[in-house]
Short mmCIF file of C-alpha atoms and ligand atoms in Angstrom, two decimals:
data_model
loop_
_atom_site.label_atom_id
_atom_site.label_comp_id
_atom_site.label_asym_id
_atom_site.label_seq_id
_atom_site.Cartn_x
_atom_site.Cartn_y
_atom_site.Cartn_z
CA MET J 1 103.11 76.18 112.86
CA SER J 2 100.44 73.66 111.73
CA LYS J 3 97.31 75.72 111.64
CA PRO J 4 96.57 77.77 108.35
CA ILE J 5 97.84 81.08 108.55
CA ILE J 6 95.98 84.47 108.63
CA LEU J 7 97.43 87.84 107.63
CA THR J 8 95.36 90.96 108.12
CA GLY J 9 95.68 94.26 109.86
CA ASP J 10 94.74 97.96 110.00
CA ARG J 11 96.28 101.40 109.57
CA PRO J 12 97.15 103.07 112.88
CA THR J 13 95.35 106.30 112.10
CA GLY J 14 93.08 106.44 114.90
CA PRO J 15 91.20 104.03 117.59
CA LEU J 16 88.97 101.30 115.81
CA HIS J 17 85.13 101.62 115.21
CA LEU J 18 81.95 99.74 114.57
CA GLY J 19 82.68 99.58 110.92
CA HIS J 20 86.18 97.67 111.68
CA TYR J 21 84.42 95.46 113.91
CA VAL J 22 81.47 94.12 111.36
CA GLY J 23 83.96 94.47 108.45
CA SER J 24 86.83 92.15 109.73
CA LEU J 25 87.15 92.04 113.64
CA ALA J 26 84.15 89.71 113.96
CA ASN J 27 85.56 87.24 111.43
CA ARG J 28 88.94 87.48 113.32
CA LEU J 29 87.37 86.84 116.64
CA ARG J 30 85.65 83.64 115.14
CA LEU J 31 88.78 82.56 113.50
CA GLN J 32 91.33 82.86 116.00
CA ASN J 33 91.08 79.49 117.44
CA ASP J 34 91.40 77.63 113.94
CA TYR J 35 94.19 79.75 112.22
CA HIS J 36 97.38 81.41 113.19
CA GLN J 37 96.55 85.09 112.71
CA PHE J 38 99.16 87.69 112.14
CA LEU J 39 97.57 91.14 112.71
CA ILE J 40 99.73 93.80 111.07
CA ILE J 41 99.38 97.23 112.64
CA ALA J 42 100.34 99.17 109.25
CA ASP J 43 102.14 102.26 110.39
CA THR J 44 104.14 102.61 107.42
CA GLN J 45 101.17 102.32 105.20
CA ALA J 46 99.37 104.95 107.34
CA LEU J 47 102.26 107.22 106.87
CA THR J 48 101.71 107.19 103.03
CA ASP J 49 99.07 109.92 103.57
CA ASN J 50 100.15 111.05 106.92
CA TYR J 51 103.93 111.44 106.69
CA ASP J 52 103.79 114.80 108.26
CA GLN J 53 102.39 113.35 111.43
CA PRO J 54 104.65 110.46 112.50
CA ASP J 55 104.03 111.23 116.26
CA ARG J 56 100.46 110.69 115.83
CA ILE J 57 100.64 107.55 113.78
CA ARG J 58 103.25 105.97 116.47
CA GLU J 59 100.72 106.83 119.08
CA ASN J 60 97.91 105.15 117.46
CA ILE J 61 99.81 101.88 117.31
CA LEU J 62 98.97 101.60 120.83
CA GLN J 63 95.02 102.51 120.22
CA VAL J 64 94.83 99.68 117.65
CA ALA J 65 96.54 97.07 120.04
CA LEU J 66 94.25 98.13 122.59
CA ASP J 67 91.31 97.68 120.28
CA TYR J 68 92.46 94.36 119.50
CA LEU J 69 92.88 93.27 123.14
CA ALA J 70 89.63 94.95 124.03
CA VAL J 71 87.42 92.90 121.38
CA GLY J 72 88.95 89.40 122.78
CA LEU J 73 91.91 88.82 120.25
CA ASP J 74 94.35 86.72 122.10
CA PRO J 75 97.88 87.67 122.04
CA ASN J 76 98.76 84.12 122.77
CA GLN J 77 96.85 82.70 119.74
CA ASN J 78 97.61 85.82 117.53
CA THR J 79 100.67 87.60 116.50
CA PHE J 80 100.26 91.40 116.86
CA PHE J 81 103.01 93.21 115.09
CA VAL J 82 104.19 96.55 113.69
CA GLN J 83 105.05 96.92 109.92
CA SER J 84 107.75 99.38 110.31
CA LEU J 85 109.70 96.86 112.49
CA ILE J 86 109.91 94.65 109.56
CA PRO J 87 112.29 95.97 107.02
CA GLU J 88 112.01 92.76 105.10
CA LEU J 89 108.65 94.10 103.76
CA TYR J 90 110.48 97.03 102.08
CA GLU J 91 112.79 94.97 100.14
CA MET J 92 109.89 92.70 98.91
CA THR J 93 108.01 95.88 97.97
CA VAL J 94 110.69 97.00 95.75
CA HIS J 95 111.00 93.81 93.97
CA PHE J 96 107.32 93.33 93.50
CA LEU J 97 106.88 97.23 92.06
CA ASN J 98 108.61 96.03 88.67
CA LEU J 99 105.79 93.61 88.27
CA VAL J 100 103.06 96.30 88.57
CA THR J 101 102.40 98.90 86.01
CA VAL J 102 101.62 102.70 86.90
CA ALA J 103 98.42 102.26 84.66
CA ARG J 104 97.32 99.26 86.81
CA LEU J 105 97.94 101.29 90.18
CA SER J 106 96.04 104.13 88.83
CA ARG J 107 92.86 101.93 88.21
CA ASN J 108 92.74 100.41 91.75
CA PRO J 109 89.08 101.68 92.79
CA THR J 110 89.84 101.91 96.56
CA VAL J 111 92.86 103.96 96.12
CA LYS J 112 91.00 106.11 93.39
CA GLU J 113 88.33 106.70 96.05
CA GLU J 114 90.77 107.66 98.70
CA ILE J 115 92.50 109.98 96.60
CA ARG J 116 89.15 111.65 95.68
CA GLN J 117 88.14 111.97 99.47
CA LYS J 118 91.49 113.03 100.60
CA ASN J 119 91.74 115.51 97.75
CA LEU J 120 95.17 114.10 96.72
CA GLU J 121 94.77 114.71 93.16
CA GLU J 122 97.07 117.44 92.61
CA SER J 123 99.82 116.33 95.14
CA LEU J 124 99.58 112.60 94.99
CA PRO J 125 102.54 111.03 97.11
CA ALA J 126 104.18 108.25 95.04
CA GLY J 127 104.16 106.36 98.29
CA PHE J 128 100.45 106.42 98.56
CA LEU J 129 99.97 105.13 94.90
CA ILE J 130 101.95 102.17 95.40
CA TYR J 131 100.67 101.20 98.85
CA PRO J 132 98.77 98.10 97.47
CA VAL J 133 102.12 96.76 96.32
CA SER J 134 103.55 97.07 99.84
CA GLN J 135 100.25 95.56 101.16
CA ALA J 136 101.11 92.59 98.78
CA ALA J 137 104.32 92.32 100.51
CA ASP J 138 102.64 92.28 103.85
CA ILE J 139 100.34 89.42 102.77
CA LEU J 140 102.74 87.34 100.59
CA ALA J 141 105.65 87.57 103.17
CA PHE J 142 103.58 85.47 105.41
CA ASN J 143 102.28 82.82 102.99
CA ALA J 144 99.14 83.43 104.20
CA ASP J 145 95.83 81.39 103.30
CA LEU J 146 93.15 83.88 104.12
CA VAL J 147 92.76 87.48 104.70
CA PRO J 148 89.71 88.78 106.49
CA VAL J 149 89.11 92.28 105.66
CA GLY J 150 86.16 94.82 104.97
CA GLU J 151 84.83 94.98 101.27
CA ASP J 152 86.94 97.96 100.46
CA GLN J 153 90.25 95.73 100.67
CA ASN J 154 89.08 93.21 97.91
CA PRO J 155 91.07 95.37 95.16
CA MET J 156 94.16 94.78 97.39
CA ILE J 157 93.76 91.13 97.32
CA GLU J 158 93.44 91.05 93.58
CA GLN J 159 96.53 93.10 93.10
CA THR J 160 98.37 90.72 95.71
CA ASN J 161 97.06 87.63 93.66
CA GLU J 162 98.23 89.31 90.26
CA ILE J 163 101.62 90.12 91.95
CA ALA J 164 101.99 86.33 92.91
CA ARG J 165 101.31 84.99 89.85
CA ALA J 166 103.56 87.33 87.97
CA PHE J 167 106.39 86.48 90.29
CA ASN J 168 106.11 82.78 89.93
CA ARG J 169 105.70 82.83 86.18
CA ILE J 170 108.67 85.36 85.65
CA TYR J 171 110.94 83.77 88.06
CA LYS J 172 109.93 80.22 87.43
CA THR J 173 109.68 79.21 90.93
CA PRO J 174 105.97 78.47 92.66
CA CYS J 175 107.40 80.71 95.62
CA LEU J 176 104.45 82.69 96.44
CA LYS J 177 100.94 81.75 97.40
CA GLU J 178 97.57 83.25 96.25
CA VAL J 179 95.34 84.05 98.99
CA LYS J 180 91.58 84.23 99.56
CA PRO J 181 89.91 87.12 100.84
CA LEU J 182 87.05 86.92 103.66
CA ILE J 183 84.79 89.76 103.54
CA GLY J 184 82.66 90.68 106.53
CA THR J 185 79.25 90.11 106.94
CA VAL J 186 78.34 93.76 106.70
CA GLY J 187 80.28 94.93 103.60
CA ARG J 188 80.11 98.53 104.80
CA LEU J 189 78.84 99.93 107.70
CA VAL J 190 77.35 103.35 106.79
CA GLY J 191 78.50 106.55 109.02
CA ILE J 192 76.24 108.27 111.17
CA ASP J 193 75.98 110.95 108.94
CA GLY J 194 74.37 108.49 106.32
CA ARG J 195 76.81 109.81 103.62
CA SER J 196 79.58 107.51 103.31
CA LYS J 197 81.19 104.50 105.05
CA MET J 198 82.02 104.81 108.54
CA SER J 199 85.46 106.50 109.28
CA LYS J 200 87.34 108.07 111.81
CA SER J 201 88.55 110.80 109.44
CA ALA J 202 85.09 111.39 108.17
CA GLY J 203 84.03 112.32 111.97
CA ASN J 204 81.15 109.88 111.15
CA ALA J 205 82.17 106.92 113.56
CA ILE J 206 81.29 105.13 116.51
CA LEU J 207 84.28 103.98 118.34
CA LEU J 208 84.70 100.87 120.26
CA GLY J 209 85.88 102.72 123.29
CA ASP J 210 83.24 105.19 123.15
CA SER J 211 81.29 106.20 126.36
CA PHE J 212 77.69 105.93 126.96
CA ALA J 213 77.17 109.54 126.67
CA ASP J 214 79.23 109.52 123.25
CA ILE J 215 76.81 106.82 121.98
CA LYS J 216 73.92 108.49 123.18
CA ALA J 217 74.94 111.83 121.39
CA LYS J 218 76.06 110.07 118.27
CA VAL J 219 72.78 108.05 117.64
CA GLN J 220 70.82 111.47 118.37
CA LYS J 221 72.79 112.92 115.44
CA MET J 222 72.06 109.95 113.09
CA TYR J 223 70.56 110.99 109.70
CA THR J 224 67.13 109.88 109.44
CA ASP J 225 64.27 110.82 107.02
CA PRO J 226 64.40 114.56 106.62
CA ASN J 227 61.07 114.65 105.45
CA HIS J 228 59.46 112.84 108.33
CA LEU J 229 58.49 115.97 110.20
CA LYS J 230 55.49 114.74 112.46
CA VAL J 231 55.46 111.34 114.01
CA SER J 232 52.21 110.75 112.06
CA ASP J 233 53.75 111.40 108.64
CA PRO J 234 54.57 108.39 106.60
CA GLY J 235 58.34 107.68 106.50
CA THR J 236 60.96 106.27 104.44
CA VAL J 237 63.25 103.53 105.75
CA GLU J 238 65.87 103.48 102.96
CA GLY J 239 69.04 105.68 103.84
CA HIS J 240 67.72 105.87 107.37
CA VAL J 241 70.71 105.38 109.23
CA VAL J 242 68.95 104.13 112.55
CA PHE J 243 67.47 101.37 110.65
CA SER J 244 70.83 100.49 108.89
CA PHE J 245 72.26 99.95 112.34
CA LEU J 246 69.32 97.93 113.77
CA ASP J 247 69.49 95.86 110.64
CA VAL J 248 73.14 94.89 111.79
CA PHE J 249 72.83 95.18 115.70
CA ASP J 250 69.42 94.25 116.57
CA PRO J 251 69.00 90.47 117.46
CA ASN J 252 65.22 90.71 116.90
CA GLN J 253 64.87 91.05 113.38
CA LEU J 254 61.40 90.23 113.19
CA GLU J 255 60.50 93.46 115.36
CA VAL J 256 62.88 95.24 113.13
CA GLN J 257 60.51 94.42 110.38
CA GLU J 258 57.55 95.58 112.14
CA LEU J 259 59.20 98.87 113.01
CA LYS J 260 59.77 99.42 109.54
CA ASP J 261 56.22 98.69 108.32
CA HIS J 262 55.11 101.03 111.25
CA TYR J 263 57.55 103.81 110.30
CA ARG J 264 56.47 103.55 106.61
CA ARG J 265 52.79 103.77 107.39
CA GLY J 266 53.43 106.66 109.99
CA GLY J 267 52.90 107.15 113.77
CA LEU J 268 56.31 105.91 114.74
CA GLY J 269 58.80 108.51 115.91
CA ASP J 270 62.69 108.48 115.45
CA GLY J 271 62.88 109.07 119.15
CA ILE J 272 61.97 105.48 120.08
CA LEU J 273 64.06 103.96 117.40
CA LYS J 274 67.06 106.12 118.70
CA GLN J 275 66.46 104.91 122.15
CA ARG J 276 66.39 101.15 121.06
CA LEU J 277 69.55 101.48 119.20
CA THR J 278 71.40 103.40 121.93
CA GLY J 279 70.44 100.63 124.43
CA LEU J 280 71.54 97.97 121.92
CA LEU J 281 74.89 99.67 121.09
CA GLU J 282 75.57 100.14 124.69
CA ASP J 283 75.04 96.50 125.49
CA PHE J 284 77.41 95.71 122.66
CA ILE J 285 80.20 98.21 123.44
CA ALA J 286 80.05 98.25 127.31
CA PRO J 287 82.29 94.95 127.80
CA ILE J 288 84.72 96.05 125.14
CA ARG J 289 85.01 99.54 126.73
CA GLN J 290 85.48 97.83 130.19
CA ARG J 291 88.36 95.59 128.96
CA ARG J 292 89.81 98.65 127.08
CA LEU J 293 89.97 100.41 130.36
CA GLU J 294 91.87 97.27 131.96
CA PHE J 295 94.59 97.03 129.27
CA GLU J 296 94.91 100.99 129.23
CA LYS J 297 96.40 100.70 132.61
CA ASP J 298 99.55 99.15 131.50
CA PRO J 299 100.31 100.56 127.91
CA GLY J 300 103.96 99.35 128.21
CA GLU J 301 102.99 95.75 128.38
CA VAL J 302 100.63 96.22 125.46
CA LEU J 303 103.43 97.76 123.37
CA ASN J 304 105.67 94.76 124.50
CA ILE J 305 103.18 92.47 123.08
CA CYS J 306 103.60 94.26 119.66
CA ARG J 307 107.27 94.26 119.98
CA LYS J 308 107.41 90.31 120.86
CA GLY J 309 105.20 89.79 118.02
CA SER J 310 107.16 91.74 115.40
CA GLU J 311 110.17 89.44 116.17
CA VAL J 312 108.18 86.47 115.56
CA ALA J 313 106.75 88.17 112.46
CA ARG J 314 110.07 89.13 111.09
CA ASN J 315 111.44 85.93 111.27
CA ARG J 316 108.94 84.51 109.03
CA ALA J 317 109.19 87.43 106.49
CA GLN J 318 113.05 86.96 106.59
CA SER J 319 112.71 83.30 105.29
CA THR J 320 110.08 84.45 102.54
CA LEU J 321 112.53 87.25 101.39
CA GLN J 322 115.38 84.51 101.34
CA ASN J 323 113.24 82.48 99.05
CA ILE J 324 112.38 85.42 97.01
CA ARG J 325 116.12 86.33 96.37
CA LYS J 326 116.82 83.01 95.56
CA ALA J 327 114.16 82.60 92.85
CA MET J 328 115.30 85.88 91.38
CA ALA J 329 118.99 84.66 91.63
CA LEU J 330 120.19 87.74 93.30
CA ILE J 331 123.80 87.75 94.46
CA THR J 332 124.30 86.09 97.86
CA PRO J 333 126.25 87.80 100.55
CA SER J 334 129.84 86.39 101.25
N1 LIG U 401 95.03 98.58 104.08
C1 LIG U 401 94.39 98.09 105.43
C2 LIG U 401 93.52 99.31 105.93
O1 LIG U 401 93.40 100.34 105.42
C3 LIG U 401 95.62 97.89 106.20
C4 LIG U 401 96.53 96.83 106.06
C5 LIG U 401 97.87 96.97 105.57
C6 LIG U 401 96.14 95.31 105.76
N2 LIG U 401 98.35 95.64 105.14
C7 LIG U 401 97.42 94.80 105.14
C8 LIG U 401 95.08 94.52 105.60
C9 LIG U 401 97.36 93.25 104.69
C10 LIG U 401 95.17 93.26 105.42
C11 LIG U 401 96.26 92.58 104.91
O2 LIG U 401 92.97 99.28 107.18
#
């Protein structure tokens, strides 16, 4: 493998949405020719706050793989793999856990935000608190150079690099390589409710497989300016979700600027904006939806791609684990 390595992926908690696309899938598509990408479908991580729904997580492995294929990630250039099929990652996690304090884990801003959103304060699973360490294992196991992710994953990369430095220092071997994050062009795509980032669990997402009717209904529901009652009223563009989306998906940004000026002056209705956005999103999603439907015809083949990829991934993780055990001078098997 002579190309530099990318390691990135997603939790299989549901099908992927536009937030995933602008946050990281777009970068993966752009980079797939120049890097060897390992794409982790992180079912073990998904279980840390969904341990009571293993069936749902298992079923969504297929959904995520379908989304990868549908957006155009080529399984011949990328290795799709499933986290729980690589037990070496668990052993690495256990060794890395000694290098991280509970206080440090409790300060992770993404984890803190998730604990708040999911109301886990009173019943925080230990496995959830430590998932950034297991994510460090995901990344370091592959000797990755680059990790294309959404903005919310930046703290995980920092944690990963702290672990790599600590390991190399304590065990006096330059065994683990620090990685660089590559953040998507749009840090966070807002959800259709305008209240938080797009996420399936918040029910504010537009999915990559959504039908035209879904797209239309969701754009119709988008949060706009609640004080813009009559078309003639002057309106506010900030926090107007339709405008946030036009900023990202409209190729004609000059016109978007004019629409914003018009909206501020008054005399421009939300209906026209919504119609424009519906058309743009349909153009964007239609070819993805079409390819998704094709791949859905043979789910067995899609899972095969993931299983084959997991064998390749496991080989690589095994060789890193050997180096880790050697650096730590652990006992060798007979
Ligand atoms: N935490 C990521 C998410 O929430 C998924 C993930 C697991 C990941 N392991 C990773 C991302 C390693 C990048 C690199 O979707």
